[in-house]
């Protein structure tokens, strides 16, 4: 029987490409706030009841989470909290709850972003969250036992996103190529790694 992969954010740009990348080889379930069954990773009860309902599963990918772009002058606690509640605590929550019912050999893959290591102006509200996700994966990996693993995929700018924002997409990476990094996390031996293109 095919292993089961839960893709949180599976209706979004990266997540839908991860679903497409994996669906021939795995039983893939995409989830977001707008699916049924759904999950809001900002809500602990929602995350818990989702995993209670869909287990057993073998792997979890999170390709979801918001954070606030903008100049430092406008970076107040409200803006910082967007990333803390969504991309940071939301992903940590999914990882911690999913880990409780992750089988031996199972994996959790979170999503950060290259701004953690190579920030540009007006990205402090995003960069610190990406850095936290990378640090969480590195440290949590030390306590994953039984061949269980956790990694973070750290994509750079994605072509489709750059196009949507009116930017030159040529330096970007296609979302379909980024999706292969998630396969690498699921199928390889990496644990506590920040997987970059
Ligand atoms: N695109 C890029 O260039 C890029 C580069 C580096 C890193 N990243 C990171 O990659 C992640 C995904 O990016 P994307 O471009 O694929 O975003 P996207 O197209 O906006 O998709 C986001 C997905 O997450 C879901 N989602 C949002 N909030 C959620 C919540 N609270 N609970 C559950 N699901 C939630 C959305 O569905 P619903 O709205 O239905 O919940 C959607 O499926 C983000 O964390 C982003 O920062 C993106």
mmCIF file of C-alpha atoms and ligand atoms in Angstrom:
data_model
loop_
_atom_site.group_PDB
_atom_site.id
_atom_site.type_symbol
_atom_site.label_atom_id
_atom_site.label_comp_id
_atom_site.label_asym_id
_atom_site.label_seq_id
_atom_site.Cartn_x
_atom_site.Cartn_y
_atom_site.Cartn_z
ATOM 1 C CA UNK A 1 0.000 0.000 0.000
ATOM 2 C CA UNK A 2 1.267 3.485 -0.828
ATOM 3 C CA UNK A 3 2.537 5.614 2.022
ATOM 4 C CA UNK A 4 0.306 8.522 2.978
ATOM 5 C CA UNK A 5 1.563 12.123 2.773
ATOM 6 C CA UNK A 6 -0.348 15.045 4.283
ATOM 7 C CA UNK A 7 0.409 18.344 2.503
ATOM 8 C CA UNK A 8 -0.645 21.336 4.603
ATOM 9 C CA UNK A 9 -1.076 24.220 2.178
ATOM 10 C CA UNK A 10 -1.648 21.705 -0.591
ATOM 11 C CA UNK A 11 -3.999 24.104 -2.377
ATOM 12 C CA UNK A 12 -1.333 26.836 -2.679
ATOM 13 C CA UNK A 13 1.409 27.405 -5.237
ATOM 14 C CA UNK A 14 4.180 25.330 -3.656
ATOM 15 C CA UNK A 15 1.833 22.864 -1.996
ATOM 16 C CA UNK A 16 -0.121 22.034 -5.156
ATOM 17 C CA UNK A 17 3.165 21.377 -6.957
ATOM 18 C CA UNK A 18 4.247 19.089 -4.102
ATOM 19 C CA UNK A 19 0.942 17.235 -4.445
ATOM 20 C CA UNK A 20 1.524 16.893 -8.202
ATOM 21 C CA UNK A 21 5.137 15.779 -7.681
ATOM 22 C CA UNK A 22 4.178 13.026 -5.219
ATOM 23 C CA UNK A 23 0.759 11.805 -6.271
ATOM 24 C CA UNK A 24 1.958 9.016 -8.585
ATOM 25 C CA UNK A 25 3.949 7.390 -5.788
ATOM 26 C CA UNK A 26 2.046 8.249 -2.618
ATOM 27 C CA UNK A 27 -1.464 8.543 -1.264
ATOM 28 C CA UNK A 28 -1.458 12.352 -0.972
ATOM 29 C CA UNK A 29 -3.958 14.395 1.019
ATOM 30 C CA UNK A 30 -3.931 18.177 0.514
ATOM 31 C CA UNK A 31 -5.276 20.240 3.381
ATOM 32 C CA UNK A 32 -5.776 23.933 4.080
ATOM 33 C CA UNK A 33 -8.396 26.147 5.709
ATOM 34 C CA UNK A 34 -10.590 25.728 2.614
ATOM 35 C CA UNK A 35 -10.518 21.936 2.167
ATOM 36 C CA UNK A 36 -12.731 19.288 3.706
ATOM 37 C CA UNK A 37 -11.464 17.956 6.014
ATOM 38 C CA UNK A 38 -9.748 21.266 6.666
ATOM 39 C CA UNK A 39 -7.205 22.639 9.063
ATOM 40 C CA UNK A 40 -6.259 26.081 10.343
ATOM 41 C CA UNK A 41 -2.727 25.699 11.628
ATOM 42 C CA UNK A 42 -3.161 28.832 13.763
ATOM 43 C CA UNK A 43 -5.797 26.961 15.806
ATOM 44 C CA UNK A 44 -4.491 24.147 18.062
ATOM 45 C CA UNK A 45 -7.882 22.399 18.260
ATOM 46 C CA UNK A 46 -8.190 22.420 14.467
ATOM 47 C CA UNK A 47 -4.733 20.885 14.002
ATOM 48 C CA UNK A 48 -5.355 18.219 16.643
ATOM 49 C CA UNK A 49 -8.766 17.215 15.305
ATOM 50 C CA UNK A 50 -7.438 17.053 11.732
ATOM 51 C CA UNK A 51 -4.650 14.625 12.649
ATOM 52 C CA UNK A 52 -6.994 12.583 14.872
ATOM 53 C CA UNK A 53 -9.271 12.231 11.869
ATOM 54 C CA UNK A 54 -6.757 11.409 9.130
ATOM 55 C CA UNK A 55 -4.257 9.149 10.886
ATOM 56 C CA UNK A 56 -2.510 6.878 10.099
ATOM 57 C CA UNK A 57 -0.139 8.785 7.822
ATOM 58 C CA UNK A 58 3.568 8.495 7.046
ATOM 59 C CA UNK A 59 4.811 11.957 6.118
ATOM 60 C CA UNK A 60 3.736 15.557 6.670
ATOM 61 C CA UNK A 61 4.713 18.516 4.498
ATOM 62 C CA UNK A 62 3.851 22.072 5.514
ATOM 63 C CA UNK A 63 3.911 24.549 2.626
ATOM 64 C CA UNK A 64 1.838 27.219 4.332
ATOM 65 C CA UNK A 65 2.312 30.207 6.545
ATOM 66 C CA UNK A 66 2.130 33.942 6.197
ATOM 67 C CA UNK A 67 4.547 36.659 7.312
ATOM 68 C CA UNK A 68 4.614 40.413 6.796
ATOM 69 C CA UNK A 69 6.850 42.169 4.274
ATOM 70 C CA UNK A 70 7.439 45.900 4.720
ATOM 71 C CA UNK A 71 9.896 48.592 5.804
ATOM 72 C CA UNK A 72 11.413 48.426 9.279
ATOM 73 C CA UNK A 73 9.735 51.748 10.119
ATOM 74 C CA UNK A 74 6.362 50.057 9.772
ATOM 75 C CA UNK A 75 7.313 46.795 11.447
ATOM 76 C CA UNK A 76 5.271 46.969 14.633
ATOM 77 C CA UNK A 77 4.129 44.123 16.861
ATOM 78 C CA UNK A 78 0.972 43.615 14.851
ATOM 79 C CA UNK A 79 3.013 43.022 11.686
ATOM 80 C CA UNK A 80 5.541 40.820 13.504
ATOM 81 C CA UNK A 81 2.743 38.747 14.968
ATOM 82 C CA UNK A 82 1.434 37.796 11.527
ATOM 83 C CA UNK A 83 4.529 35.677 10.987
ATOM 84 C CA UNK A 84 4.748 34.490 14.583
ATOM 85 C CA UNK A 85 1.177 33.193 14.654
ATOM 86 C CA UNK A 86 1.066 31.769 11.133
ATOM 87 C CA UNK A 87 4.379 30.703 9.613
ATOM 88 C CA UNK A 88 6.254 30.169 12.877
ATOM 89 C CA UNK A 89 3.902 28.841 15.571
ATOM 90 C CA UNK A 90 1.559 27.371 12.952
ATOM 91 C CA UNK A 91 4.299 25.164 11.519
ATOM 92 C CA UNK A 92 5.729 24.305 14.963
ATOM 93 C CA UNK A 93 2.232 23.307 16.104
ATOM 94 C CA UNK A 94 1.691 21.030 13.112
ATOM 95 C CA UNK A 95 5.097 19.427 13.660
ATOM 96 C CA UNK A 96 4.583 18.848 17.378
ATOM 97 C CA UNK A 97 1.086 17.418 17.002
ATOM 98 C CA UNK A 98 1.909 15.310 13.923
ATOM 99 C CA UNK A 99 5.029 13.911 15.624
ATOM 100 C CA UNK A 100 2.888 12.266 18.310
ATOM 101 C CA UNK A 101 1.393 9.903 15.747
ATOM 102 C CA UNK A 102 4.253 9.761 13.224
ATOM 103 C CA UNK A 103 5.270 6.149 12.533
ATOM 104 C CA UNK A 104 8.860 4.907 12.526
ATOM 105 C CA UNK A 105 10.548 6.102 9.344
ATOM 106 C CA UNK A 106 8.081 8.978 8.978
ATOM 107 C CA UNK A 107 9.083 12.539 8.162
ATOM 108 C CA UNK A 108 7.987 16.114 8.706
ATOM 109 C CA UNK A 109 9.045 18.800 6.226
ATOM 110 C CA UNK A 110 8.532 22.477 7.052
ATOM 111 C CA UNK A 111 9.002 25.511 4.788
ATOM 112 C CA UNK A 112 11.230 28.498 5.509
ATOM 113 C CA UNK A 113 12.799 30.597 2.738
ATOM 114 C CA UNK A 114 16.132 31.987 1.564
ATOM 115 C CA UNK A 115 15.479 35.366 3.209
ATOM 116 C CA UNK A 116 16.642 33.689 6.440
ATOM 117 C CA UNK A 117 20.204 33.656 5.107
ATOM 118 C CA UNK A 118 20.149 36.315 2.391
ATOM 119 C CA UNK A 119 17.729 39.051 3.406
ATOM 120 C CA UNK A 120 16.987 42.104 1.285
ATOM 121 C CA UNK A 121 15.555 45.397 2.561
ATOM 122 C CA UNK A 122 11.969 45.342 3.850
ATOM 123 C CA UNK A 123 12.016 41.639 4.697
ATOM 124 C CA UNK A 124 12.886 41.608 8.429
ATOM 125 C CA UNK A 125 9.322 40.535 9.264
ATOM 126 C CA UNK A 126 9.768 37.444 7.100
ATOM 127 C CA UNK A 127 13.476 36.699 7.579
ATOM 128 C CA UNK A 128 13.276 36.173 11.343
ATOM 129 C CA UNK A 129 10.422 33.695 10.956
ATOM 130 C CA UNK A 130 12.324 31.732 8.306
ATOM 131 C CA UNK A 131 15.342 31.632 10.593
ATOM 132 C CA UNK A 132 13.192 30.331 13.453
ATOM 133 C CA UNK A 133 11.790 27.557 11.252
ATOM 134 C CA UNK A 134 15.294 26.472 10.236
ATOM 135 C CA UNK A 135 16.505 26.488 13.848
ATOM 136 C CA UNK A 136 13.458 24.551 15.001
ATOM 137 C CA UNK A 137 14.035 21.817 12.418
ATOM 138 C CA UNK A 138 17.733 21.541 13.276
ATOM 139 C CA UNK A 139 17.071 21.256 17.015
ATOM 140 C CA UNK A 140 13.922 19.116 16.882
ATOM 141 C CA UNK A 141 15.766 16.609 14.690
ATOM 142 C CA UNK A 142 17.988 15.747 17.658
ATOM 143 C CA UNK A 143 14.958 14.278 19.430
ATOM 144 C CA UNK A 144 13.381 12.417 16.540
ATOM 145 C CA UNK A 145 13.765 8.686 17.197
ATOM 146 C CA UNK A 146 12.981 5.475 15.335
ATOM 147 C CA UNK A 147 14.120 6.812 11.999
ATOM 148 C CA UNK A 148 11.654 9.698 12.231
ATOM 149 C CA UNK A 149 13.001 12.857 10.611
ATOM 150 C CA UNK A 150 12.309 16.580 10.356
ATOM 151 C CA UNK A 151 13.719 19.046 7.820
ATOM 152 C CA UNK A 152 12.989 22.500 6.443
ATOM 153 C CA UNK A 153 12.878 23.282 2.733
ATOM 154 C CA UNK A 154 14.178 26.806 2.149
ATOM 155 C CA UNK A 155 13.063 27.961 -1.306
ATOM 156 C CA UNK A 156 14.299 31.078 -3.021
ATOM 157 C CA UNK A 157 11.946 33.282 -4.997
ATOM 158 C CA UNK A 158 9.585 31.257 -7.133
ATOM 159 C CA UNK A 159 9.034 32.208 -10.774
ATOM 160 C CA UNK A 160 5.254 32.130 -10.578
ATOM 161 C CA UNK A 161 5.251 34.386 -7.504
ATOM 162 C CA UNK A 162 7.650 36.850 -9.136
ATOM 163 C CA UNK A 163 5.430 36.941 -12.222
ATOM 164 C CA UNK A 164 2.345 37.578 -10.077
ATOM 165 C CA UNK A 165 4.179 40.444 -8.329
ATOM 166 C CA UNK A 166 5.241 42.019 -11.640
ATOM 167 C CA UNK A 167 8.924 41.130 -11.103
ATOM 168 C CA UNK A 168 11.346 39.672 -13.642
ATOM 169 C CA UNK A 169 10.896 35.918 -13.080
ATOM 170 C CA UNK A 170 14.167 34.857 -14.741
ATOM 171 C CA UNK A 171 16.200 34.512 -11.490
ATOM 172 C CA UNK A 172 13.415 32.494 -9.884
ATOM 173 C CA UNK A 173 12.892 28.742 -9.640
ATOM 174 C CA UNK A 174 9.786 27.067 -11.042
ATOM 175 C CA UNK A 175 7.426 25.794 -8.347
ATOM 176 C CA UNK A 176 7.572 22.335 -9.949
ATOM 177 C CA UNK A 177 11.355 22.256 -9.370
ATOM 178 C CA UNK A 178 10.952 23.445 -5.774
ATOM 179 C CA UNK A 179 8.544 20.547 -5.239
ATOM 180 C CA UNK A 180 11.376 18.059 -5.849
ATOM 181 C CA UNK A 181 13.124 19.384 -2.704
ATOM 182 C CA UNK A 182 10.192 18.120 -0.635
ATOM 183 C CA UNK A 183 10.481 14.696 -2.258
ATOM 184 C CA UNK A 184 14.157 14.734 -1.286
ATOM 185 C CA UNK A 185 13.209 15.396 2.348
ATOM 186 C CA UNK A 186 10.620 12.591 2.370
ATOM 187 C CA UNK A 187 12.683 9.954 0.599
ATOM 188 C CA UNK A 188 16.252 10.689 1.697
ATOM 189 C CA UNK A 189 18.007 10.232 5.010
ATOM 190 C CA UNK A 190 18.217 13.953 5.798
ATOM 191 C CA UNK A 191 17.325 14.877 9.366
ATOM 192 C CA UNK A 192 17.691 18.378 10.781
ATOM 193 C CA UNK A 193 18.664 19.707 7.366
ATOM 194 C CA UNK A 194 17.775 22.984 5.727
ATOM 195 C CA UNK A 195 17.248 21.850 2.158
ATOM 196 C CA UNK A 196 18.049 24.514 -0.422
ATOM 197 C CA UNK A 197 17.849 24.444 -4.224
HETATM 198 N N1 LIG B 1 6.242 31.710 -3.327
HETATM 199 C C1 LIG B 1 7.495 32.000 -3.039
HETATM 200 O O1 LIG B 1 8.222 32.657 -3.821
HETATM 201 C C2 LIG B 1 8.097 31.513 -1.750
HETATM 202 C C3 LIG B 1 9.479 31.579 -1.578
HETATM 203 C C4 LIG B 1 10.031 31.152 -0.380
HETATM 204 C C5 LIG B 1 9.216 30.675 0.637
HETATM 205 N N2 LIG B 1 7.868 30.620 0.435
HETATM 206 C C6 LIG B 1 7.020 30.134 1.542
HETATM 207 O O2 LIG B 1 6.340 28.976 1.134
HETATM 208 C C7 LIG B 1 5.083 28.903 1.798
HETATM 209 C C8 LIG B 1 4.002 28.664 0.743
HETATM 210 O O3 LIG B 1 4.083 29.712 -0.195
HETATM 211 P P1 LIG B 1 3.120 29.774 -1.487
HETATM 212 O O4 LIG B 1 3.698 30.794 -2.375
HETATM 213 O O5 LIG B 1 2.854 28.402 -1.987
HETATM 214 O O6 LIG B 1 1.790 30.357 -0.810
HETATM 215 P P2 LIG B 1 0.287 30.330 -1.353
HETATM 216 O O7 LIG B 1 0.212 30.056 -2.797
HETATM 217 O O8 LIG B 1 -0.346 31.578 -0.802
HETATM 218 O O9 LIG B 1 -0.361 29.090 -0.596
HETATM 219 C C9 LIG B 1 -0.510 29.068 0.787
HETATM 220 C C10 LIG B 1 -1.232 27.788 1.180
HETATM 221 O O10 LIG B 1 -1.309 27.712 2.612
HETATM 222 C C11 LIG B 1 -2.672 27.591 3.015
HETATM 223 N N3 LIG B 1 -2.775 28.272 4.312
HETATM 224 C C12 LIG B 1 -2.544 29.581 4.582
HETATM 225 N N4 LIG B 1 -2.733 29.826 5.894
HETATM 226 C C13 LIG B 1 -3.096 28.626 6.448
HETATM 227 C C14 LIG B 1 -3.442 28.230 7.769
HETATM 228 N N5 LIG B 1 -3.478 29.109 8.779
HETATM 229 N N6 LIG B 1 -3.745 26.939 8.000
HETATM 230 C C15 LIG B 1 -3.732 26.037 6.979
HETATM 231 N N7 LIG B 1 -3.421 26.352 5.705
HETATM 232 C C16 LIG B 1 -3.107 27.640 5.458
HETATM 233 C C17 LIG B 1 -3.468 28.237 1.889
HETATM 234 O O11 LIG B 1 -4.801 27.762 1.764
HETATM 235 P P3 LIG B 1 -6.062 28.431 2.530
HETATM 236 O O12 LIG B 1 -6.011 29.882 2.277
HETATM 237 O O13 LIG B 1 -7.235 27.712 1.914
HETATM 238 O O14 LIG B 1 -5.887 28.063 3.971
HETATM 239 C C18 LIG B 1 -2.669 27.727 0.680
HETATM 240 O O15 LIG B 1 -2.997 26.372 0.423
HETATM 241 C C19 LIG B 1 4.909 30.214 2.561
HETATM 242 O O16 LIG B 1 5.235 30.007 3.915
HETATM 243 C C20 LIG B 1 5.937 31.122 1.913
HETATM 244 O O17 LIG B 1 6.436 32.102 2.809
HETATM 245 C C21 LIG B 1 7.294 31.020 -0.728
#
